[in-house]
Coordinates of C-alpha atoms in Angstrom, one line a residue:
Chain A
X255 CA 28.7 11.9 -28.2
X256 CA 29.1 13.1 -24.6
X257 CA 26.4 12.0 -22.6
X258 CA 24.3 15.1 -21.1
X259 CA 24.6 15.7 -17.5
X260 CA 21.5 13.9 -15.2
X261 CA 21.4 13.8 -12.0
X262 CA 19.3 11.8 -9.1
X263 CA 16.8 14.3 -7.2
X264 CA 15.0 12.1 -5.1
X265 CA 14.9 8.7 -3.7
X266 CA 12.4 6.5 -1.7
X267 CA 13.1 2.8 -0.2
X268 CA 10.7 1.0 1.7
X269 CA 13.1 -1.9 4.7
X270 CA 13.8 -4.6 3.0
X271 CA 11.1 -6.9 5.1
X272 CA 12.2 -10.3 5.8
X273 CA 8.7 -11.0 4.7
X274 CA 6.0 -8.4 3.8
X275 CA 1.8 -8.9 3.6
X276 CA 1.7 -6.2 0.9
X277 CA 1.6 -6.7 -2.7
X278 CA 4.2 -5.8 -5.3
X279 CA 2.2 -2.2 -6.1
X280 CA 1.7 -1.5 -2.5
X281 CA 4.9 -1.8 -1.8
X282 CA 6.0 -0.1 -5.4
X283 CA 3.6 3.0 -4.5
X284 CA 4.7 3.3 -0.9
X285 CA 8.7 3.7 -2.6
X286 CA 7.2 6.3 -5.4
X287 CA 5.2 8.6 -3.0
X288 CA 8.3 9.0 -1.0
X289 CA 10.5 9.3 -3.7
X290 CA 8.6 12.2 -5.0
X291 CA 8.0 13.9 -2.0
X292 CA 11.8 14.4 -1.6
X293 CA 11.8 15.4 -5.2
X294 CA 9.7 17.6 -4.6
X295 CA 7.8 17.0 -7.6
X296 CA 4.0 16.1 -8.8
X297 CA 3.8 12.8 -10.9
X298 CA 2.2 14.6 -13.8
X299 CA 5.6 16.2 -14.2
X300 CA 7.2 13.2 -15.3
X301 CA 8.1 12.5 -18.6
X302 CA 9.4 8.9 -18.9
X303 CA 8.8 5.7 -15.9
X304 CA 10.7 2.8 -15.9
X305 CA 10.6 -0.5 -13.5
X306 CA 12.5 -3.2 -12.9
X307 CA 11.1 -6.6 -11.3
X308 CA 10.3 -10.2 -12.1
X309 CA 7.7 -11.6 -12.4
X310 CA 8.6 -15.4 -11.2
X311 CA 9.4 -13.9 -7.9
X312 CA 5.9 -13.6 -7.4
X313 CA 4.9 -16.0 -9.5
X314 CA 2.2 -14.1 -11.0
X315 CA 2.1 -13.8 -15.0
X316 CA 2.6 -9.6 -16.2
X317 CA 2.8 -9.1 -12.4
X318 CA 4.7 -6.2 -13.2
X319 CA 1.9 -4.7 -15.3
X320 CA -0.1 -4.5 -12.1
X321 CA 3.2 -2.7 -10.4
X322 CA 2.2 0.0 -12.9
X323 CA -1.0 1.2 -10.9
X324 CA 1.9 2.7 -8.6
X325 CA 3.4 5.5 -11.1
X326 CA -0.3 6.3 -11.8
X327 CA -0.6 5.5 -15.3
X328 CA -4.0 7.0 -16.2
X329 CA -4.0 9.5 -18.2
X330 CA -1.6 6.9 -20.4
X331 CA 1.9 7.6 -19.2
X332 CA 5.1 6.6 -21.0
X333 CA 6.7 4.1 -19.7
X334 CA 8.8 1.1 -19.8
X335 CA 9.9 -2.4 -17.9
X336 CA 13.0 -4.3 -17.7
X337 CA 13.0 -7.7 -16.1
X338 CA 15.9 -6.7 -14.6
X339 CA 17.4 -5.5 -11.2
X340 CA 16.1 -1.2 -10.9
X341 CA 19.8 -0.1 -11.8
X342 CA 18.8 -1.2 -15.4
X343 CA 15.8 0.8 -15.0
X344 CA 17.5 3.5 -14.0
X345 CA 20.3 3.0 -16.8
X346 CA 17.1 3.0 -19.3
X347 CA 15.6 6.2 -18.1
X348 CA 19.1 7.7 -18.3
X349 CA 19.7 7.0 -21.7
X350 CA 16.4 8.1 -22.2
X351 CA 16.8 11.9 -20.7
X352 CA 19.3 12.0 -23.3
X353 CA 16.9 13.0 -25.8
X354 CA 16.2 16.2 -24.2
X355 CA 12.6 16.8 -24.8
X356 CA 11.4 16.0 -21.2
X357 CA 13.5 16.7 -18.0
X358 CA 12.1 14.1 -15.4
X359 CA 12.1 10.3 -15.1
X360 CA 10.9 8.1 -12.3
X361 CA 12.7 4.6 -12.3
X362 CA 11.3 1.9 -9.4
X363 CA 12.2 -1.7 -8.8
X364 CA 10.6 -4.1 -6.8
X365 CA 11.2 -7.5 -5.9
X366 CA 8.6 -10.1 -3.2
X367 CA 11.3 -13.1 -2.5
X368 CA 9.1 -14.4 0.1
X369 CA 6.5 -16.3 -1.7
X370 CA 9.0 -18.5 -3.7
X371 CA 11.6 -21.0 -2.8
X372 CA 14.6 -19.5 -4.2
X373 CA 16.4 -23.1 -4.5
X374 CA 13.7 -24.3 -6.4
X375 CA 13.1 -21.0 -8.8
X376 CA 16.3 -19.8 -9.6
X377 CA 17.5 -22.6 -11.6
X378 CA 14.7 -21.7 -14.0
X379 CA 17.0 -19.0 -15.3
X380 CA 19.8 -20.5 -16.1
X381 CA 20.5 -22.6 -19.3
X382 CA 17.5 -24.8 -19.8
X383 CA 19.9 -27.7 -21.3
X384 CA 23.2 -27.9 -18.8
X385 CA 22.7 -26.2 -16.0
X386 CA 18.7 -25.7 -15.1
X387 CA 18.1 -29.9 -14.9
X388 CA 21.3 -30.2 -12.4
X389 CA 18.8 -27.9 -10.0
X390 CA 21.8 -25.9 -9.8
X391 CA 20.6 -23.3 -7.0
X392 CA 22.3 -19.8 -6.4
X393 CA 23.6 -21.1 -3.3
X394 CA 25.7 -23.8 -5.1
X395 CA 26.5 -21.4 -7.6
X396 CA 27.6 -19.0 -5.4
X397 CA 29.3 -21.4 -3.0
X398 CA 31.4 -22.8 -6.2
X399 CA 32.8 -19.5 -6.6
X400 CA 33.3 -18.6 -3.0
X401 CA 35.9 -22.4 -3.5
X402 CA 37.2 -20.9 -6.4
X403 CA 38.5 -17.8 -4.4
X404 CA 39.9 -20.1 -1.6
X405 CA 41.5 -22.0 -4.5
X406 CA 43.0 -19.7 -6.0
X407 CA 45.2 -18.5 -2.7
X408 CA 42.8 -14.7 -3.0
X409 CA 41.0 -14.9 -0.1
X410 CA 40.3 -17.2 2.9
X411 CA 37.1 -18.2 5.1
X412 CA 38.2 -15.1 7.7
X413 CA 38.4 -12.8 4.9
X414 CA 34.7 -13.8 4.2
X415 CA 33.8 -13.4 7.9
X416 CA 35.5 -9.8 7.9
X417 CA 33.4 -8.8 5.2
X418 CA 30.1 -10.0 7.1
X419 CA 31.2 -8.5 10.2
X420 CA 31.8 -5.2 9.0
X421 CA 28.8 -5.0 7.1
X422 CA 26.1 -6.6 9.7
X423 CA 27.9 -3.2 12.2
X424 CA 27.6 -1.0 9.0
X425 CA 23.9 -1.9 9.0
X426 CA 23.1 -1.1 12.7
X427 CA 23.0 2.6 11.3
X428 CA 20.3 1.9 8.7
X429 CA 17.1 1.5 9.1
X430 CA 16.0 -0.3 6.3
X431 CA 18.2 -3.0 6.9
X432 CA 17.3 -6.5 7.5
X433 CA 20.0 -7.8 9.8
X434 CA 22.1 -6.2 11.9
X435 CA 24.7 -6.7 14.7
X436 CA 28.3 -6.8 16.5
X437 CA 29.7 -10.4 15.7
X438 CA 33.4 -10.3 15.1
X439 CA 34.9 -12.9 12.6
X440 CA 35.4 -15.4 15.1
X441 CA 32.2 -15.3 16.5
X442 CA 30.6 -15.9 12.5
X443 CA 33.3 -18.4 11.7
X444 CA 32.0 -20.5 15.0
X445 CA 29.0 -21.4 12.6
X446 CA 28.6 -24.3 10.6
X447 CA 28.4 -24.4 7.0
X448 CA 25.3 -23.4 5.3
X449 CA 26.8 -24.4 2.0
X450 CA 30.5 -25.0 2.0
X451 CA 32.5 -23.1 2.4
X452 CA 29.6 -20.5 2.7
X453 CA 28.0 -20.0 6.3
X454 CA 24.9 -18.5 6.5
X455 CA 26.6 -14.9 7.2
X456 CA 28.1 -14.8 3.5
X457 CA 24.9 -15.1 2.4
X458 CA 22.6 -12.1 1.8
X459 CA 19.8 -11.7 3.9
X460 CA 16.9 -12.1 0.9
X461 CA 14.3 -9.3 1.7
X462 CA 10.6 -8.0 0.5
X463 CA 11.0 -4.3 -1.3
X464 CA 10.8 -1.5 -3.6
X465 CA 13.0 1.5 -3.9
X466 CA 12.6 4.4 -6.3
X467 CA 14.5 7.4 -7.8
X468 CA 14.2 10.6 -10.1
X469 CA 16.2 11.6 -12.1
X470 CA 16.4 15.3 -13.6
X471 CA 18.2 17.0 -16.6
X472 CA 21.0 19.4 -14.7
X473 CA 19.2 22.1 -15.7
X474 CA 16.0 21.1 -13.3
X475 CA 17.8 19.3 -10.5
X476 CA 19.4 22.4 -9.9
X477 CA 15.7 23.8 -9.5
X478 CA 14.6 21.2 -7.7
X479 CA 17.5 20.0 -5.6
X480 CA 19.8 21.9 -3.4
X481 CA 22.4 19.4 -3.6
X482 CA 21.6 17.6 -7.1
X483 CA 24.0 14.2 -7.5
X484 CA 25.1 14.4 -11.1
X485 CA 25.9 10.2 -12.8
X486 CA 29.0 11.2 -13.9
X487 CA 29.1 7.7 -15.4
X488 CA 26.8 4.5 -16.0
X489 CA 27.6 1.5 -18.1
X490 CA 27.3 -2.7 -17.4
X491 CA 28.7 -4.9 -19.1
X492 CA 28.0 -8.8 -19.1
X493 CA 29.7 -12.2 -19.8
X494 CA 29.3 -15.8 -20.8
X495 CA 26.5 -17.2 -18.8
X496 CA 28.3 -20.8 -18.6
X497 CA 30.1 -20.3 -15.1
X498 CA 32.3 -23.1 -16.2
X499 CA 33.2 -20.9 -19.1
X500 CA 34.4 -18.0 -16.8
X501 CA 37.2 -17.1 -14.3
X502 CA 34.7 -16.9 -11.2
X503 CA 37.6 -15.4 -9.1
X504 CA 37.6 -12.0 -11.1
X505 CA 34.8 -10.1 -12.4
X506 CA 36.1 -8.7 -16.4
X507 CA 32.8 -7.2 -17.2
X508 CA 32.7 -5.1 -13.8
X509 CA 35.8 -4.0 -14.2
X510 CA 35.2 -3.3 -18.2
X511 CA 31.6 -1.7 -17.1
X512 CA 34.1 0.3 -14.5
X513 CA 36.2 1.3 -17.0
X514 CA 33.8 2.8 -19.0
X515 CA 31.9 4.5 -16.5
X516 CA 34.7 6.6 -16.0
X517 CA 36.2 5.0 -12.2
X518 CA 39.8 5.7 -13.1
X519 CA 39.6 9.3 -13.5
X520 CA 39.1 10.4 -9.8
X521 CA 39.0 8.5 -6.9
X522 CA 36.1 7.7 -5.5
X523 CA 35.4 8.1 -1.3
X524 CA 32.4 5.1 -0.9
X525 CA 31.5 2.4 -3.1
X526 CA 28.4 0.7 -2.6
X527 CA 28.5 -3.3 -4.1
X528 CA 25.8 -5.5 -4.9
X529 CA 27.7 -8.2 -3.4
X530 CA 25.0 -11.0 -2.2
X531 CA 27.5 -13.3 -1.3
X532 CA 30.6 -11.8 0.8
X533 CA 33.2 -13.4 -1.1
X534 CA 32.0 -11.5 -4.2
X535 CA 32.8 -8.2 -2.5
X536 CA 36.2 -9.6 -2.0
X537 CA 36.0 -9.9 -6.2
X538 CA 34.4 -6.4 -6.8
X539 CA 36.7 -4.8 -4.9
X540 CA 39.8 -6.8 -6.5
X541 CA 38.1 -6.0 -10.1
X542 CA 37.6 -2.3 -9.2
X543 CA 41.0 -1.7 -7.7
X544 CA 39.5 0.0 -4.6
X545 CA 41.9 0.7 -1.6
X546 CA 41.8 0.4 1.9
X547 CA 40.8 4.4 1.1
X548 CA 37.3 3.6 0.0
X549 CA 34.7 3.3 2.3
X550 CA 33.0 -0.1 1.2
X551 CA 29.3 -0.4 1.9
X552 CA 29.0 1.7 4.6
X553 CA 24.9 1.1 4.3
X554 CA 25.9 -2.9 5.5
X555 CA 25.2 -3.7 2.1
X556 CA 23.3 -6.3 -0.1
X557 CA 24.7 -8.8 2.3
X558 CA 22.5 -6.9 5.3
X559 CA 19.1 -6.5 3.2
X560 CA 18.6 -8.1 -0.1
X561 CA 15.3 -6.7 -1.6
X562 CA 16.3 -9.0 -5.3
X563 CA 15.3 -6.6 -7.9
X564 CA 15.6 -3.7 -6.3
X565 CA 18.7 -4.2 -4.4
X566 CA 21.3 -2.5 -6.7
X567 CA 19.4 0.4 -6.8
X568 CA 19.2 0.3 -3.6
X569 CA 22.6 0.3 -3.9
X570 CA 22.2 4.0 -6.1
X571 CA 20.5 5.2 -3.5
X572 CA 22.8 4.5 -0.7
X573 CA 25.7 6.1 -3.0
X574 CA 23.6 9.3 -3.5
X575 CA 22.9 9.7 0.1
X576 CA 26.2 10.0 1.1
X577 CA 27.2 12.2 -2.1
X578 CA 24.7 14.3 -1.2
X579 CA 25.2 14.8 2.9
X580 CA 28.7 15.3 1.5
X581 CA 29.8 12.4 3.5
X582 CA 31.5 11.4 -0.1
X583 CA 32.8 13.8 -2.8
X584 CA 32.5 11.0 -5.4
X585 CA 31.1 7.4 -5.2
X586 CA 30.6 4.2 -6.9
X587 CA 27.2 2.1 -7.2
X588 CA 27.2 -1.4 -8.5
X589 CA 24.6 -3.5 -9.2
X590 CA 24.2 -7.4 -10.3
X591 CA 22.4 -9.8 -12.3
X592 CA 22.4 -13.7 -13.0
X593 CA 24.4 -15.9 -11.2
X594 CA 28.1 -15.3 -9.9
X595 CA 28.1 -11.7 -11.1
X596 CA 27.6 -12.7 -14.6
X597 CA 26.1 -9.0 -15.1
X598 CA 27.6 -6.1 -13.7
X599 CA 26.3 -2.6 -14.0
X600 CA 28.8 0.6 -12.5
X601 CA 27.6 4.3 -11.4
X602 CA 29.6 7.1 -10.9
X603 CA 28.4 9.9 -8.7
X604 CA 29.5 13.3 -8.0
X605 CA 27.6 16.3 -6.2
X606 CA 27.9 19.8 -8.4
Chain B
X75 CA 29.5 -34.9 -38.2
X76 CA 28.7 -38.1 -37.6
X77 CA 27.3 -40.3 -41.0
X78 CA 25.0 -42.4 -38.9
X79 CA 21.4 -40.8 -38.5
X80 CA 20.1 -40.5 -34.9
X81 CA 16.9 -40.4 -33.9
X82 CA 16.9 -37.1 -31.2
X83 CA 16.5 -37.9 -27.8
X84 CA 13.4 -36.6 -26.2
X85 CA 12.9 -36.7 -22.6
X86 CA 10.1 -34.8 -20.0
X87 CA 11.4 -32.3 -17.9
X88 CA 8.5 -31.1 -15.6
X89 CA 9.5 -28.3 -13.2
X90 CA 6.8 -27.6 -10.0
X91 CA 7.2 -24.4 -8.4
X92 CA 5.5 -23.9 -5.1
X93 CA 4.2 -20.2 -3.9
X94 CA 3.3 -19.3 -0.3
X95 CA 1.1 -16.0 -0.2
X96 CA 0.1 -14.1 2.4
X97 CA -2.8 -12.0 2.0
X98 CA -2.7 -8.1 2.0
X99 CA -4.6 -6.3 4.9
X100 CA -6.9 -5.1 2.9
X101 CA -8.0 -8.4 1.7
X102 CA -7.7 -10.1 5.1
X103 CA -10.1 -7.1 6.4
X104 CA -12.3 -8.1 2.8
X105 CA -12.4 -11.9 3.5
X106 CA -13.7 -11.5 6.9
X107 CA -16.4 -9.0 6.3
X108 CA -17.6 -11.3 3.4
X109 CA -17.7 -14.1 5.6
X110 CA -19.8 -12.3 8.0
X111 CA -22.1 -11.4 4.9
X112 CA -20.4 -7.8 4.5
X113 CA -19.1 -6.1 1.4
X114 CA -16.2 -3.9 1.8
X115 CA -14.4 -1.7 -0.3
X116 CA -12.5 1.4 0.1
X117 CA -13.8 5.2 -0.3
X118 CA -10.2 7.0 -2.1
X119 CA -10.5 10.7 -0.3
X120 CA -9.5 12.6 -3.6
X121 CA -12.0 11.0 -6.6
X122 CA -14.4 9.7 -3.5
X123 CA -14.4 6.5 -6.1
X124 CA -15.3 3.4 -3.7
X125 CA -13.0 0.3 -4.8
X126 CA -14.5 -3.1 -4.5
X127 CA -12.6 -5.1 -3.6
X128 CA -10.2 -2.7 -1.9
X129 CA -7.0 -2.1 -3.4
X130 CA -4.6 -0.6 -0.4
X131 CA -4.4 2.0 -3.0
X132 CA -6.1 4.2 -5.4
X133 CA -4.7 3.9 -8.8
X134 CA -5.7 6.7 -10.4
X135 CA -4.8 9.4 -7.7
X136 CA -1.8 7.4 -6.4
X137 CA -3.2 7.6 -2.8
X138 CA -2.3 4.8 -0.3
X139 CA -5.5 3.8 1.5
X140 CA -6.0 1.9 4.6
X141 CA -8.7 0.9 7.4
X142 CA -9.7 4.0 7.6
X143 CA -11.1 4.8 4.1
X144 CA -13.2 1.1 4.1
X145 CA -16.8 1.2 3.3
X146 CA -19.4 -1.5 3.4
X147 CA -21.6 -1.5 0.2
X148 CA -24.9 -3.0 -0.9
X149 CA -25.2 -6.8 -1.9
X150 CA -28.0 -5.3 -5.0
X151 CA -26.6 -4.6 -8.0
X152 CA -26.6 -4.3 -11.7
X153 CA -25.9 -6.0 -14.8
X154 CA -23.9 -4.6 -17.0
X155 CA -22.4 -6.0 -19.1
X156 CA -22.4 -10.2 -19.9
X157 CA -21.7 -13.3 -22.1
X158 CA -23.2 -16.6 -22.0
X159 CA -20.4 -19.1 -22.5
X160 CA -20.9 -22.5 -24.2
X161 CA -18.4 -24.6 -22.4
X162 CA -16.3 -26.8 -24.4
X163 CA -14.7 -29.5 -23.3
X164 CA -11.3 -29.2 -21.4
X165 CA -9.0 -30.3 -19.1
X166 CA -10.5 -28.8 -15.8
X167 CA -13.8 -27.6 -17.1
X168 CA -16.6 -28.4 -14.9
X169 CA -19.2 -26.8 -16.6
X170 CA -21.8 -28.5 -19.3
X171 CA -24.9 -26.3 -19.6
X172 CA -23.9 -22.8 -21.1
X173 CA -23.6 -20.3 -18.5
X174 CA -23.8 -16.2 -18.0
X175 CA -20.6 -14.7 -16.9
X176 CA -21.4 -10.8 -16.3
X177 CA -20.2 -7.6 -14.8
X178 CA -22.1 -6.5 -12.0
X179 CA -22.2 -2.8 -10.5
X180 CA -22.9 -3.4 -6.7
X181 CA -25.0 -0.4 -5.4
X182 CA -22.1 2.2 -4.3
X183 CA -19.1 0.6 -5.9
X184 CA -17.0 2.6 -8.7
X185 CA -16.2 -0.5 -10.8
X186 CA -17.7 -3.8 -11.7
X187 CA -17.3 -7.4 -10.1
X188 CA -16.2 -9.5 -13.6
X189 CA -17.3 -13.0 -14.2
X190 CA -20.3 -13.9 -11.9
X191 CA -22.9 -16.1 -12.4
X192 CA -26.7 -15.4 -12.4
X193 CA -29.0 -17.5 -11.6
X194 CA -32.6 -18.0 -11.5
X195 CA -33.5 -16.6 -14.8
X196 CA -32.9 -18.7 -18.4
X197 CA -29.8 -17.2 -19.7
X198 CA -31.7 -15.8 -22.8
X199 CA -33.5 -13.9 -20.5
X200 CA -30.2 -11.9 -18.9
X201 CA -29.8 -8.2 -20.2
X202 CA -28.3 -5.6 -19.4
X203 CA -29.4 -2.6 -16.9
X204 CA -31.0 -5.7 -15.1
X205 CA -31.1 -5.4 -11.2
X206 CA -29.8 -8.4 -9.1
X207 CA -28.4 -9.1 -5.6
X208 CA -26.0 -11.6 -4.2
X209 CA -26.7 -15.0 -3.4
X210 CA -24.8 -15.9 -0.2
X211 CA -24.0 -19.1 0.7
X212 CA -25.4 -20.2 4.7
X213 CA -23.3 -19.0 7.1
X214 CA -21.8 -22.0 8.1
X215 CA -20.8 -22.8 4.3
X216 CA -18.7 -19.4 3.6
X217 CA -15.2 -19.9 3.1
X218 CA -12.2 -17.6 1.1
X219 CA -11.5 -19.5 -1.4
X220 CA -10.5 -17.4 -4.3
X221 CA -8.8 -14.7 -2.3
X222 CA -5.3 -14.4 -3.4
X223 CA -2.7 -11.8 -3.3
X224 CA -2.1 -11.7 -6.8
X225 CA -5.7 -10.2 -7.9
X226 CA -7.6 -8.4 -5.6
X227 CA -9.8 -10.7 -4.0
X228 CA -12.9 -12.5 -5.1
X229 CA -16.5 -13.1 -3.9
X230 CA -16.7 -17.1 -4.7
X231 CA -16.1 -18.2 -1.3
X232 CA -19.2 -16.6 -0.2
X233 CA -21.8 -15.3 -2.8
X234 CA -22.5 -18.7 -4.7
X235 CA -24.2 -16.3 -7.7
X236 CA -26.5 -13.2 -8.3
X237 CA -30.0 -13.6 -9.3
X238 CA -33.0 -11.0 -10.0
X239 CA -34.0 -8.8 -7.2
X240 CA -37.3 -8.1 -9.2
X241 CA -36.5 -4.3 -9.1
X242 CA -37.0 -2.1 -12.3
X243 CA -34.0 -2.3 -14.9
X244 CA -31.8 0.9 -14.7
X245 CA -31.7 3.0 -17.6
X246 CA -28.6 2.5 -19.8
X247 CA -26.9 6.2 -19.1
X248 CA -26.5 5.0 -15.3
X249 CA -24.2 2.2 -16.1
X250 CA -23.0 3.2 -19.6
X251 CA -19.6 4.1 -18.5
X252 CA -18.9 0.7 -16.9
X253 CA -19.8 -1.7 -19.4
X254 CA -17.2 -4.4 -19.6

């Protein structure tokens, strides 16, 4: 069955803070008001919510029930959760517009890193047998496949450094950005190791922050939005979660997910990649088959401001923006869960 | 498959994780005032409902709220609402005696304050509609324990419990709709 035409309306971001005093809901409402400002639209008007955060982030139990006072959920609302990154939110709320009897859906994601020590939490979600007793941290994890690359002849430390150097310039232009700055590749390769071969520049700068979006059926983005920008595609796709299992110097299910989504059938002008680690943009871009032609993060990326949970829709919303200054005819936005891009999730968007 | 039966191997695998908070404004802003033997909350400009403690935010009208919209209200309240808990005996429990844990409506706040003691009255004798006000701790002895950024702060660091105020109980239609 073809999918019916949606399209993104309206978008709100708060910076991804380095650390933030404000709670998960302040920081979910602050991302909703403005996301329905530029909509355009009352909150009573919306027909489905969904929100994507996790709760061992903050380390509060149903955390993200509290998240819920910033839709505004009296009189009862319909609404859902995934304890997921906000792309799968969004992916949720899309599927649901396909039933046709509403024509608005808000999707927010939120994510406070700051409380937690990532090393220490994020082996809780791996494999509770094999992997989470080895203390395996995303670092490692990410470091492993950054060798892998080097290994396998694809890519070297420079190419790393390149990546980070072009994104931390990219990011001097927005805002909401952690980290910015002019460092060429020599300059970053200068640094010592943070994790070998990983220096602290191919790592993501881990941010407090919630974005959010709505999405319309065509028929009201084109009342609501002079320039809607219509998903032309969404799918994701996911693989074994054993990284010893996988080929961690490609990424099959993003490519599968890109596939899917419709990437092949015109190209596409900016791609926006979750890529938290710089040698895993080196992979997207490998898996996707984009050229030299595509602009490639021109936000400065997940690499420049990593809001977890919320960051590949933040990644959505950077896409959008440019589809809908008409900076890009046709974009890609990817988004990531689990560790080494075990989970890959692909956009497509196109203005009218 | 192996013919030999095994006994499984079972061994403890106890995971710590360590949180750092930092406390909202408005909580910061509600810590100190209670300290200073002052109870904020915040006055939402749309539903004029007064939050206590204050939320940063009102819920139901999806308003952000800051320093601005803070109001001080009274340390009197109500009873609303209550249960007297027989403790049983648990890991962490302190109590022995049974206890009242009720909801009290603080003159000029839009919602209750959950789980406080009362004092100064055999628990048999607690009802609802019954006035009280707030026990505070000396000065000196006033602390913020309790305030966390998870729930939206608390009033143990500073009000040890509420007992009788010897007013007139308050007839049941001013407090029916927050019974909890």
């Amino acid at each position: 069955m073809p999918a019916t035409d949606i399209a993104i309306v309206g978008w709100g971001q708060t910076p991804a803070y380095r650390r933030s005093d404000l709670t998960e809901p302040q920081l979910c409402m602050t991302a909703n008001l403005e996301a329905m400002a530029h909509a355009g639209i009352d909150r009573r008007d919306i027909g489905f919510t969904c929100s994507g955060s996790c709760d061992y982030l903050t380390g509060g139990p149903f955390a993200f029930v509290a998240n819920l006072d910033a839709a505004g959920a009296w009189p009862p609302i319909s609404e859902s959760h995934v304890e997921m990154d906000g792309a799968w939110a969004l992916y949720e709320a899309w599927v649901r517009l396909q039933h046709g009897d509403i024509d608005l859906a808000l999707v927010f994601a939120s994510g406070k890193s700051s409380p937690s020590n990532r090393l220490e939490l994020y082996p809780q979600q791996l494999d509770p047998y094999y992997l989470e007793p080895l203390g395996l941290d995303p670092l490692s994890l990410a470091a492993m496949q950054a060798r892998s690359l080097l290994e396998a002849g694809k890519a070297t430390e420079r190419d790393f450094a390149e990546v980070a150097s072009r994104s931390l310039r990219a990011a001097a232009m927005n805002p909401k950005a952690t980290v910015s700055g002019e460092k060429d590749a020599d300059e970053l390769l200068a640094a010592d190791y943070a994790c070998a071969p990983l220096r602290a520049h191919d790592v993501s700068a881990v941010a407090d922050g919630a974005a959010a979006v709505i999405l319309a059926t065509a028929a009201r983005a084109r009342q609501l939005a002079e320039h809607p920008v219509f998903i032309r595609g969404i799918e994701h796709r996911i693989e074994v979660h054993q990284p010893g299992m996988r080929d961690l110097t490609t990424s099959s299910s993003a490519a599968e997910a890109a596939r899917r989504a419709g990437l092949a059938d015109r190209p596409v002008d900016v791609a926006e990649l979750a890529a938290a680690f710089s040698p895993q943009e080196i992979i997207l871009r490998q898996a996707l088959g984009l050229g030299e032609d595509v602009t490639v993060n021109p936000s400065g990326g997940a690499l420049t401001g990593d809001p977890v949970m919320a960051t590949g829709l933040v990644r959505i919303i950077e896409a959008a923006r440019r589809v809908a200054d008409g900076s890009a005819g046709r974009a890609l936005a990817h988004a990531s869960n689990g560790q080494c891009l075990q989970h890959n999730l692909v956009c497509i968007l196109e203005g009218a | 498959m192996s013919d030999t039966k095994s006994e499984p191997v079972v061994m403890d695998h106890l995971v710590t994780l360590t949180y750092v908070e930092d406390l909202p404004p408005n909580t910061v802003r509600f810590a100190d005032a209670l300290v200073r033997g002052r109870i904020l909350g915040q006055r939402c400009p749309q539903c004029q409902r007064i939050y206590v403690p204050p939320k940063g935010y009102c819920p139901l009208c999806v308003v952000l709220l800051g320093e601005e919209h803070d109001v001080e209200v009274g340390d009197h309240g109500t009873v609303t609402g209550f249960t007297i808990v027989a403790p049983v005996r648990y890991y962490g429990q302190t109590k022995t005696e049974p206890f009242v844990y009720a909801s009290i409506l603080l003159d000029g706040a839009s919602g209750t304050l959950g789980g406080q003691d009362v004092s100064g009255i055999p628990a048999d004798k607690v009802r609802p509609g019954m006035r009280v006000r707030a026990v505070w701790k000396p000065a000196g002895e006033r602390t913020t324990e309790g305030q966390t950024a998870r729930g939206w702060g608390s009033v143990e660091g500073c009000i040890s419990s509420f007992e009788p105020s010897g007013e007139p109980d308050v007839p049941a239609e001013e407090y029916r709709e927050h019974v909890i």
